[in-house]
């Protein structure tokens, strides 16, 4: 028997989000360690914002290093799970529900030494206008010389592959339960159009019962060259970029002028 749950905005996926995080990054300390190169630029008590915190692995990992960490997300369910993870690890993380545009309502300008926007989150901003507003908010919160750390899918590759069903080729085990992860891509005709990703996690329990949790998410892809222009427009200059047209993902580190 299969039960299917479908809603939007990560409210359902928040409950099973650990199936989407790689084994290597599931422990908070390991997630933070994946950014060692940029974290080495900070003092141990730096003020850091994770503004697309998901279930909190990065935020908790950063707090474990003695940094003063704030974690925000547009999803109330994600913020709740971040708070729960913080409590589990005894980490001091302030978790706040806020989308990118709301960040200046919660924090003063020039507050943070580093802002993280990772996990391929920026594509959920609604088009060039929404993306520009998100980057403007993040830039405002950075101190002069502070850095934005952003990771992204290589959308040039995603669009080239077209609409498709992507079924992961192995089971993922979390909390004693196995699951298959499925992505369904709806690629719109033009770059500026709204695209969709449906993410489904099909869990199998010991009795053979399959529970499918699924959400249809809106996204607006962007070319790397567009991102560079938009960063520059909000007063950020790229210092590090791993962009490669043949790689699935890349990281950009940009500093506030």
PDB file of C-alpha atoms in Angstrom:
ATOM      1  CA  UNK A   1       0.000   0.000   0.000  1.00  0.00           C
ATOM      2  CA  UNK A   2       1.261   3.497  -0.840  1.00  0.00           C
ATOM      3  CA  UNK A   3       0.246   6.766   0.809  1.00  0.00           C
ATOM      4  CA  UNK A   4       1.039  10.009  -1.039  1.00  0.00           C
ATOM      5  CA  UNK A   5       1.276  13.446   0.579  1.00  0.00           C
ATOM      6  CA  UNK A   6       1.688  16.506  -1.681  1.00  0.00           C
ATOM      7  CA  UNK A   7       1.968  20.152  -0.540  1.00  0.00           C
ATOM      8  CA  UNK A   8       4.246  23.110  -1.264  1.00  0.00           C
ATOM      9  CA  UNK A   9       6.983  25.237   0.336  1.00  0.00           C
ATOM     10  CA  UNK A  10       9.056  22.481   1.986  1.00  0.00           C
ATOM     11  CA  UNK A  11       6.538  21.919   4.786  1.00  0.00           C
ATOM     12  CA  UNK A  12       6.405  18.173   4.099  1.00  0.00           C
ATOM     13  CA  UNK A  13       9.987  17.785   2.883  1.00  0.00           C
ATOM     14  CA  UNK A  14      11.223  19.400   6.084  1.00  0.00           C
ATOM     15  CA  UNK A  15      10.179  16.261   7.939  1.00  0.00           C
ATOM     16  CA  UNK A  16      12.268  14.005   5.686  1.00  0.00           C
ATOM     17  CA  UNK A  17      14.918  16.439   4.482  1.00  0.00           C
ATOM     18  CA  UNK A  18      17.798  14.353   5.828  1.00  0.00           C
ATOM     19  CA  UNK A  19      17.257  11.934   2.912  1.00  0.00           C
ATOM     20  CA  UNK A  20      18.305  14.788   0.596  1.00  0.00           C
ATOM     21  CA  UNK A  21      21.533  15.542   2.461  1.00  0.00           C
ATOM     22  CA  UNK A  22      24.601  13.522   1.501  1.00  0.00           C
ATOM     23  CA  UNK A  23      26.088  11.066   3.990  1.00  0.00           C
ATOM     24  CA  UNK A  24      29.239  13.197   4.174  1.00  0.00           C
ATOM     25  CA  UNK A  25      27.358  16.361   5.183  1.00  0.00           C
ATOM     26  CA  UNK A  26      24.731  14.910   7.507  1.00  0.00           C
ATOM     27  CA  UNK A  27      26.781  15.403  10.715  1.00  0.00           C
ATOM     28  CA  UNK A  28      26.800  19.164  11.486  1.00  0.00           C
ATOM     29  CA  UNK A  29      30.553  19.250  12.099  1.00  0.00           C
ATOM     30  CA  UNK A  30      31.205  17.654   8.699  1.00  0.00           C
ATOM     31  CA  UNK A  31      28.838  20.052   6.922  1.00  0.00           C
ATOM     32  CA  UNK A  32      30.706  23.003   8.421  1.00  0.00           C
ATOM     33  CA  UNK A  33      34.057  21.386   7.573  1.00  0.00           C
ATOM     34  CA  UNK A  34      33.107  21.372   3.882  1.00  0.00           C
ATOM     35  CA  UNK A  35      33.545  25.180   4.034  1.00  0.00           C
ATOM     36  CA  UNK A  36      36.883  25.135   5.868  1.00  0.00           C
ATOM     37  CA  UNK A  37      38.593  27.227   3.190  1.00  0.00           C
ATOM     38  CA  UNK A  38      36.265  30.205   3.689  1.00  0.00           C
ATOM     39  CA  UNK A  39      35.788  29.715   7.431  1.00  0.00           C
ATOM     40  CA  UNK A  40      39.522  30.090   7.858  1.00  0.00           C
ATOM     41  CA  UNK A  41      39.056  33.769   7.027  1.00  0.00           C
ATOM     42  CA  UNK A  42      36.919  34.344  10.136  1.00  0.00           C
ATOM     43  CA  UNK A  43      37.660  34.793  13.829  1.00  0.00           C
ATOM     44  CA  UNK A  44      36.298  32.001  16.035  1.00  0.00           C
ATOM     45  CA  UNK A  45      33.561  34.262  17.469  1.00  0.00           C
ATOM     46  CA  UNK A  46      32.419  35.658  14.117  1.00  0.00           C
ATOM     47  CA  UNK A  47      28.807  36.686  13.546  1.00  0.00           C
ATOM     48  CA  UNK A  48      27.412  34.400  10.834  1.00  0.00           C
ATOM     49  CA  UNK A  49      24.014  34.154   9.123  1.00  0.00           C
ATOM     50  CA  UNK A  50      22.773  31.012   7.376  1.00  0.00           C
ATOM     51  CA  UNK A  51      19.853  32.470   5.449  1.00  0.00           C
ATOM     52  CA  UNK A  52      18.653  29.240   3.815  1.00  0.00           C
ATOM     53  CA  UNK A  53      19.256  27.005   6.790  1.00  0.00           C
ATOM     54  CA  UNK A  54      17.147  23.974   5.891  1.00  0.00           C
ATOM     55  CA  UNK A  55      17.207  21.582   8.838  1.00  0.00           C
ATOM     56  CA  UNK A  56      20.190  23.300  10.417  1.00  0.00           C
ATOM     57  CA  UNK A  57      23.219  21.073   9.815  1.00  0.00           C
ATOM     58  CA  UNK A  58      25.449  23.945   8.712  1.00  0.00           C
ATOM     59  CA  UNK A  59      24.219  26.399  11.355  1.00  0.00           C
ATOM     60  CA  UNK A  60      24.721  23.887  14.165  1.00  0.00           C
ATOM     61  CA  UNK A  61      28.142  22.939  12.819  1.00  0.00           C
ATOM     62  CA  UNK A  62      29.204  26.605  12.763  1.00  0.00           C
ATOM     63  CA  UNK A  63      27.931  27.180  16.297  1.00  0.00           C
ATOM     64  CA  UNK A  64      29.977  24.180  17.385  1.00  0.00           C
ATOM     65  CA  UNK A  65      33.062  26.129  16.344  1.00  0.00           C
ATOM     66  CA  UNK A  66      32.190  28.966  18.698  1.00  0.00           C
ATOM     67  CA  UNK A  67      30.692  31.291  16.118  1.00  0.00           C
ATOM     68  CA  UNK A  68      27.640  33.429  16.871  1.00  0.00           C
ATOM     69  CA  UNK A  69      25.088  31.975  14.464  1.00  0.00           C
ATOM     70  CA  UNK A  70      21.667  33.044  13.258  1.00  0.00           C
ATOM     71  CA  UNK A  71      19.705  30.658  11.021  1.00  0.00           C
ATOM     72  CA  UNK A  72      16.763  31.772   8.891  1.00  0.00           C
ATOM     73  CA  UNK A  73      14.490  30.064   6.404  1.00  0.00           C
ATOM     74  CA  UNK A  74      11.217  30.895   4.655  1.00  0.00           C
ATOM     75  CA  UNK A  75       9.749  27.594   5.891  1.00  0.00           C
ATOM     76  CA  UNK A  76       8.450  27.516   9.459  1.00  0.00           C
ATOM     77  CA  UNK A  77       8.925  23.745   9.479  1.00  0.00           C
ATOM     78  CA  UNK A  78      12.603  24.097   8.540  1.00  0.00           C
ATOM     79  CA  UNK A  79      13.145  26.663  11.288  1.00  0.00           C
ATOM     80  CA  UNK A  80      11.520  24.337  13.818  1.00  0.00           C
ATOM     81  CA  UNK A  81      13.747  21.452  12.775  1.00  0.00           C
ATOM     82  CA  UNK A  82      16.824  23.699  13.003  1.00  0.00           C
ATOM     83  CA  UNK A  83      15.859  24.643  16.555  1.00  0.00           C
ATOM     84  CA  UNK A  84      15.383  20.962  17.412  1.00  0.00           C
ATOM     85  CA  UNK A  85      18.799  20.037  15.992  1.00  0.00           C
ATOM     86  CA  UNK A  86      20.403  22.900  17.904  1.00  0.00           C
ATOM     87  CA  UNK A  87      18.895  21.623  21.130  1.00  0.00           C
ATOM     88  CA  UNK A  88      20.007  18.065  20.363  1.00  0.00           C
ATOM     89  CA  UNK A  89      23.633  19.169  19.957  1.00  0.00           C
ATOM     90  CA  UNK A  90      23.555  21.791  22.707  1.00  0.00           C
ATOM     91  CA  UNK A  91      24.377  24.473  20.138  1.00  0.00           C
ATOM     92  CA  UNK A  92      23.552  28.159  20.527  1.00  0.00           C
ATOM     93  CA  UNK A  93      21.708  29.034  17.306  1.00  0.00           C
ATOM     94  CA  UNK A  94      19.045  31.709  16.981  1.00  0.00           C
ATOM     95  CA  UNK A  95      16.474  30.346  14.497  1.00  0.00           C
ATOM     96  CA  UNK A  96      14.111  32.827  12.792  1.00  0.00           C
ATOM     97  CA  UNK A  97      11.466  32.366  10.103  1.00  0.00           C
ATOM     98  CA  UNK A  98      12.167  34.955   7.412  1.00  0.00           C
ATOM     99  CA  UNK A  99      12.448  35.004   3.651  1.00  0.00           C
ATOM    100  CA  UNK A 100      15.258  36.936   2.011  1.00  0.00           C
ATOM    101  CA  UNK A 101      13.303  40.146   1.524  1.00  0.00           C
ATOM    102  CA  UNK A 102      12.349  40.171   5.225  1.00  0.00           C
ATOM    103  CA  UNK A 103      15.906  39.875   6.527  1.00  0.00           C
ATOM    104  CA  UNK A 104      16.442  43.660   6.929  1.00  0.00           C
ATOM    105  CA  UNK A 105      13.310  43.755   9.113  1.00  0.00           C
ATOM    106  CA  UNK A 106      14.999  41.406  11.600  1.00  0.00           C
ATOM    107  CA  UNK A 107      18.649  42.495  11.538  1.00  0.00           C
ATOM    108  CA  UNK A 108      20.599  45.736  11.339  1.00  0.00           C
ATOM    109  CA  UNK A 109      22.718  46.522   8.304  1.00  0.00           C
ATOM    110  CA  UNK A 110      26.407  45.602   8.555  1.00  0.00           C
ATOM    111  CA  UNK A 111      25.730  42.935  11.208  1.00  0.00           C
ATOM    112  CA  UNK A 112      27.415  39.778   9.900  1.00  0.00           C
ATOM    113  CA  UNK A 113      30.965  38.804   9.009  1.00  0.00           C
ATOM    114  CA  UNK A 114      29.698  36.074   6.680  1.00  0.00           C
ATOM    115  CA  UNK A 115      26.359  35.149   5.136  1.00  0.00           C
ATOM    116  CA  UNK A 116      25.692  31.661   3.783  1.00  0.00           C
ATOM    117  CA  UNK A 117      23.101  30.965   1.097  1.00  0.00           C
ATOM    118  CA  UNK A 118      23.832  27.344   0.259  1.00  0.00           C
ATOM    119  CA  UNK A 119      22.043  24.182  -0.783  1.00  0.00           C
ATOM    120  CA  UNK A 120      20.995  25.507  -4.195  1.00  0.00           C
ATOM    121  CA  UNK A 121      18.465  27.838  -2.584  1.00  0.00           C
ATOM    122  CA  UNK A 122      18.640  31.054  -4.599  1.00  0.00           C
ATOM    123  CA  UNK A 123      16.690  29.638  -7.536  1.00  0.00           C
ATOM    124  CA  UNK A 124      13.536  29.810  -5.393  1.00  0.00           C
ATOM    125  CA  UNK A 125      13.651  33.624  -5.607  1.00  0.00           C
ATOM    126  CA  UNK A 126      11.035  34.719  -8.140  1.00  0.00           C
ATOM    127  CA  UNK A 127      12.931  35.662 -11.272  1.00  0.00           C
ATOM    128  CA  UNK A 128      15.534  38.372 -11.762  1.00  0.00           C
ATOM    129  CA  UNK A 129      13.582  40.850  -9.625  1.00  0.00           C
ATOM    130  CA  UNK A 130      13.216  38.469  -6.689  1.00  0.00           C
ATOM    131  CA  UNK A 131      16.798  37.272  -6.991  1.00  0.00           C
ATOM    132  CA  UNK A 132      18.077  40.862  -7.022  1.00  0.00           C
ATOM    133  CA  UNK A 133      16.028  41.694  -3.915  1.00  0.00           C
ATOM    134  CA  UNK A 134      17.377  38.606  -2.131  1.00  0.00           C
ATOM    135  CA  UNK A 135      20.984  39.470  -2.945  1.00  0.00           C
ATOM    136  CA  UNK A 136      20.414  43.092  -1.930  1.00  0.00           C
ATOM    137  CA  UNK A 137      19.134  41.971   1.480  1.00  0.00           C
ATOM    138  CA  UNK A 138      22.097  39.679   2.016  1.00  0.00           C
ATOM    139  CA  UNK A 139      24.549  42.384   0.977  1.00  0.00           C
ATOM    140  CA  UNK A 140      22.988  44.925   3.353  1.00  0.00           C
ATOM    141  CA  UNK A 141      23.497  42.622   6.329  1.00  0.00           C
ATOM    142  CA  UNK A 142      27.188  42.073   5.617  1.00  0.00           C
ATOM    143  CA  UNK A 143      29.811  44.218   7.243  1.00  0.00           C
ATOM    144  CA  UNK A 144      32.207  45.991   4.819  1.00  0.00           C
ATOM    145  CA  UNK A 145      34.676  43.329   3.769  1.00  0.00           C
ATOM    146  CA  UNK A 146      32.287  40.581   4.849  1.00  0.00           C
ATOM    147  CA  UNK A 147      31.642  37.669   2.526  1.00  0.00           C
ATOM    148  CA  UNK A 148      28.636  35.995   0.961  1.00  0.00           C
ATOM    149  CA  UNK A 149      29.067  32.255   0.380  1.00  0.00           C
ATOM    150  CA  UNK A 150      26.620  30.932  -2.196  1.00  0.00           C
ATOM    151  CA  UNK A 151      26.257  27.512  -3.792  1.00  0.00           C
ATOM    152  CA  UNK A 152      24.186  26.805  -6.886  1.00  0.00           C
ATOM    153  CA  UNK A 153      23.252  24.195  -9.392  1.00  0.00           C
ATOM    154  CA  UNK A 154      24.797  24.699 -12.806  1.00  0.00           C
ATOM    155  CA  UNK A 155      21.522  25.662 -14.453  1.00  0.00           C
ATOM    156  CA  UNK A 156      23.099  25.672 -17.880  1.00  0.00           C
ATOM    157  CA  UNK A 157      23.409  21.880 -17.488  1.00  0.00           C
ATOM    158  CA  UNK A 158      19.951  21.434 -15.957  1.00  0.00           C
ATOM    159  CA  UNK A 159      18.213  23.233 -18.801  1.00  0.00           C
ATOM    160  CA  UNK A 160      20.255  21.447 -21.460  1.00  0.00           C
ATOM    161  CA  UNK A 161      18.924  18.096 -20.168  1.00  0.00           C
ATOM    162  CA  UNK A 162      15.285  19.175 -20.483  1.00  0.00           C
ATOM    163  CA  UNK A 163      12.244  17.926 -18.582  1.00  0.00           C
ATOM    164  CA  UNK A 164      12.848  14.501 -17.105  1.00  0.00           C
ATOM    165  CA  UNK A 165      12.403  12.066 -14.244  1.00  0.00           C
ATOM    166  CA  UNK A 166      15.559  11.497 -12.206  1.00  0.00           C
ATOM    167  CA  UNK A 167      15.348   8.418  -9.956  1.00  0.00           C
ATOM    168  CA  UNK A 168      18.363   7.988  -7.699  1.00  0.00           C
ATOM    169  CA  UNK A 169      20.096   4.665  -8.293  1.00  0.00           C
ATOM    170  CA  UNK A 170      20.467   3.560  -4.665  1.00  0.00           C
ATOM    171  CA  UNK A 171      18.506   3.478  -1.445  1.00  0.00           C
ATOM    172  CA  UNK A 172      19.298   6.084   1.206  1.00  0.00           C
ATOM    173  CA  UNK A 173      19.109   4.947   4.848  1.00  0.00           C
ATOM    174  CA  UNK A 174      18.192   7.407   7.558  1.00  0.00           C
ATOM    175  CA  UNK A 175      16.851   6.695  11.052  1.00  0.00           C
ATOM    176  CA  UNK A 176      16.656   2.970  10.308  1.00  0.00           C
ATOM    177  CA  UNK A 177      14.447   3.468   7.261  1.00  0.00           C
ATOM    178  CA  UNK A 178      15.298   3.193   3.557  1.00  0.00           C
ATOM    179  CA  UNK A 179      14.020   5.544   0.884  1.00  0.00           C
ATOM    180  CA  UNK A 180      14.302   6.221  -2.826  1.00  0.00           C
ATOM    181  CA  UNK A 181      14.687   9.871  -3.836  1.00  0.00           C
ATOM    182  CA  UNK A 182      13.028  11.034  -7.074  1.00  0.00           C
ATOM    183  CA  UNK A 183      13.275  14.396  -8.824  1.00  0.00           C
ATOM    184  CA  UNK A 184      10.825  15.369 -11.578  1.00  0.00           C
ATOM    185  CA  UNK A 185      11.992  18.365 -13.580  1.00  0.00           C
ATOM    186  CA  UNK A 186       9.619  20.625 -15.517  1.00  0.00           C
ATOM    187  CA  UNK A 187      11.854  22.778 -17.703  1.00  0.00           C
ATOM    188  CA  UNK A 188      10.048  25.800 -19.145  1.00  0.00           C
ATOM    189  CA  UNK A 189      10.727  27.036 -22.702  1.00  0.00           C
ATOM    190  CA  UNK A 190      12.598  30.186 -21.662  1.00  0.00           C
ATOM    191  CA  UNK A 191      15.153  30.983 -18.959  1.00  0.00           C
ATOM    192  CA  UNK A 192      13.016  33.684 -17.368  1.00  0.00           C
ATOM    193  CA  UNK A 193       9.923  31.459 -17.091  1.00  0.00           C
ATOM    194  CA  UNK A 194       8.873  29.751 -13.886  1.00  0.00           C
ATOM    195  CA  UNK A 195      10.208  26.189 -13.756  1.00  0.00           C
ATOM    196  CA  UNK A 196       9.181  23.394 -11.387  1.00  0.00           C
ATOM    197  CA  UNK A 197      10.898  20.619  -9.481  1.00  0.00           C
ATOM    198  CA  UNK A 198       8.880  17.924  -7.788  1.00  0.00           C
ATOM    199  CA  UNK A 199      10.891  16.112  -5.130  1.00  0.00           C
ATOM    200  CA  UNK A 200       9.560  12.813  -3.833  1.00  0.00           C
ATOM    201  CA  UNK A 201      10.973  10.659  -1.034  1.00  0.00           C
ATOM    202  CA  UNK A 202       9.539   7.131  -1.072  1.00  0.00           C
ATOM    203  CA  UNK A 203      10.185   5.527   2.313  1.00  0.00           C
ATOM    204  CA  UNK A 204       9.898   1.783   2.810  1.00  0.00           C
ATOM    205  CA  UNK A 205       9.287   0.418   6.302  1.00  0.00           C
ATOM    206  CA  UNK A 206       9.949  -3.073   7.658  1.00  0.00           C
ATOM    207  CA  UNK A 207       6.456  -4.259   6.704  1.00  0.00           C
ATOM    208  CA  UNK A 208       6.862  -3.191   3.086  1.00  0.00           C
ATOM    209  CA  UNK A 209       4.607  -0.146   3.450  1.00  0.00           C
ATOM    210  CA  UNK A 210       5.682   2.691   1.137  1.00  0.00           C
ATOM    211  CA  UNK A 211       5.083   6.287   2.237  1.00  0.00           C
ATOM    212  CA  UNK A 212       5.703   8.904  -0.446  1.00  0.00           C
ATOM    213  CA  UNK A 213       6.225  12.486   0.670  1.00  0.00           C
ATOM    214  CA  UNK A 214       6.289  14.906  -2.243  1.00  0.00           C
ATOM    215  CA  UNK A 215       6.351  18.638  -2.904  1.00  0.00           C
ATOM    216  CA  UNK A 216       6.133  20.610  -6.137  1.00  0.00           C
ATOM    217  CA  UNK A 217       8.507  23.577  -5.894  1.00  0.00           C
ATOM    218  CA  UNK A 218       8.744  26.654  -8.104  1.00  0.00           C
ATOM    219  CA  UNK A 219      12.138  27.829  -9.289  1.00  0.00           C
ATOM    220  CA  UNK A 220      13.633  30.427 -11.593  1.00  0.00           C
ATOM    221  CA  UNK A 221      17.002  29.391 -13.058  1.00  0.00           C
ATOM    222  CA  UNK A 222      19.789  31.796 -13.952  1.00  0.00           C
ATOM    223  CA  UNK A 223      22.986  31.771 -15.935  1.00  0.00           C
ATOM    224  CA  UNK A 224      26.268  32.135 -14.080  1.00  0.00           C
ATOM    225  CA  UNK A 225      27.064  35.313 -15.985  1.00  0.00           C
ATOM    226  CA  UNK A 226      23.753  36.801 -14.794  1.00  0.00           C
ATOM    227  CA  UNK A 227      24.599  35.966 -11.193  1.00  0.00           C
ATOM    228  CA  UNK A 228      27.936  37.743 -11.514  1.00  0.00           C
ATOM    229  CA  UNK A 229      26.245  40.906 -12.791  1.00  0.00           C
ATOM    230  CA  UNK A 230      23.632  40.785 -10.026  1.00  0.00           C
ATOM    231  CA  UNK A 231      26.274  40.360  -7.320  1.00  0.00           C
ATOM    232  CA  UNK A 232      28.164  43.347  -8.676  1.00  0.00           C
ATOM    233  CA  UNK A 233      24.959  45.420  -8.751  1.00  0.00           C
ATOM    234  CA  UNK A 234      24.440  44.996  -4.979  1.00  0.00           C
ATOM    235  CA  UNK A 235      28.023  45.879  -4.069  1.00  0.00           C
ATOM    236  CA  UNK A 236      29.572  42.411  -3.962  1.00  0.00           C
ATOM    237  CA  UNK A 237      32.744  41.385  -5.767  1.00  0.00           C
ATOM    238  CA  UNK A 238      33.545  37.761  -6.571  1.00  0.00           C
ATOM    239  CA  UNK A 239      36.718  36.560  -4.853  1.00  0.00           C
ATOM    240  CA  UNK A 240      36.366  32.806  -5.420  1.00  0.00           C
ATOM    241  CA  UNK A 241      34.348  30.889  -8.004  1.00  0.00           C
ATOM    242  CA  UNK A 242      34.339  27.173  -8.782  1.00  0.00           C
ATOM    243  CA  UNK A 243      31.982  27.568 -11.746  1.00  0.00           C
ATOM    244  CA  UNK A 244      32.554  24.965 -14.469  1.00  0.00           C
ATOM    245  CA  UNK A 245      30.045  24.344 -17.253  1.00  0.00           C
ATOM    246  CA  UNK A 246      30.649  20.603 -16.920  1.00  0.00           C
ATOM    247  CA  UNK A 247      30.202  20.434 -13.124  1.00  0.00           C
ATOM    248  CA  UNK A 248      26.823  19.875 -11.454  1.00  0.00           C
ATOM    249  CA  UNK A 249      27.272  22.574  -8.804  1.00  0.00           C
ATOM    250  CA  UNK A 250      29.496  25.494  -7.996  1.00  0.00           C
ATOM    251  CA  UNK A 251      30.368  27.879  -5.150  1.00  0.00           C
ATOM    252  CA  UNK A 252      30.855  31.625  -5.251  1.00  0.00           C
ATOM    253  CA  UNK A 253      32.445  33.665  -2.472  1.00  0.00           C
ATOM    254  CA  UNK A 254      31.843  37.398  -2.885  1.00  0.00           C
ATOM    255  CA  UNK A 255      32.990  40.203  -0.577  1.00  0.00           C
ATOM    256  CA  UNK A 256      31.196  43.446   0.244  1.00  0.00           C
ATOM    257  CA  UNK A 257      33.011  46.477  -1.053  1.00  0.00           C
TER     258      UNK A 257
END
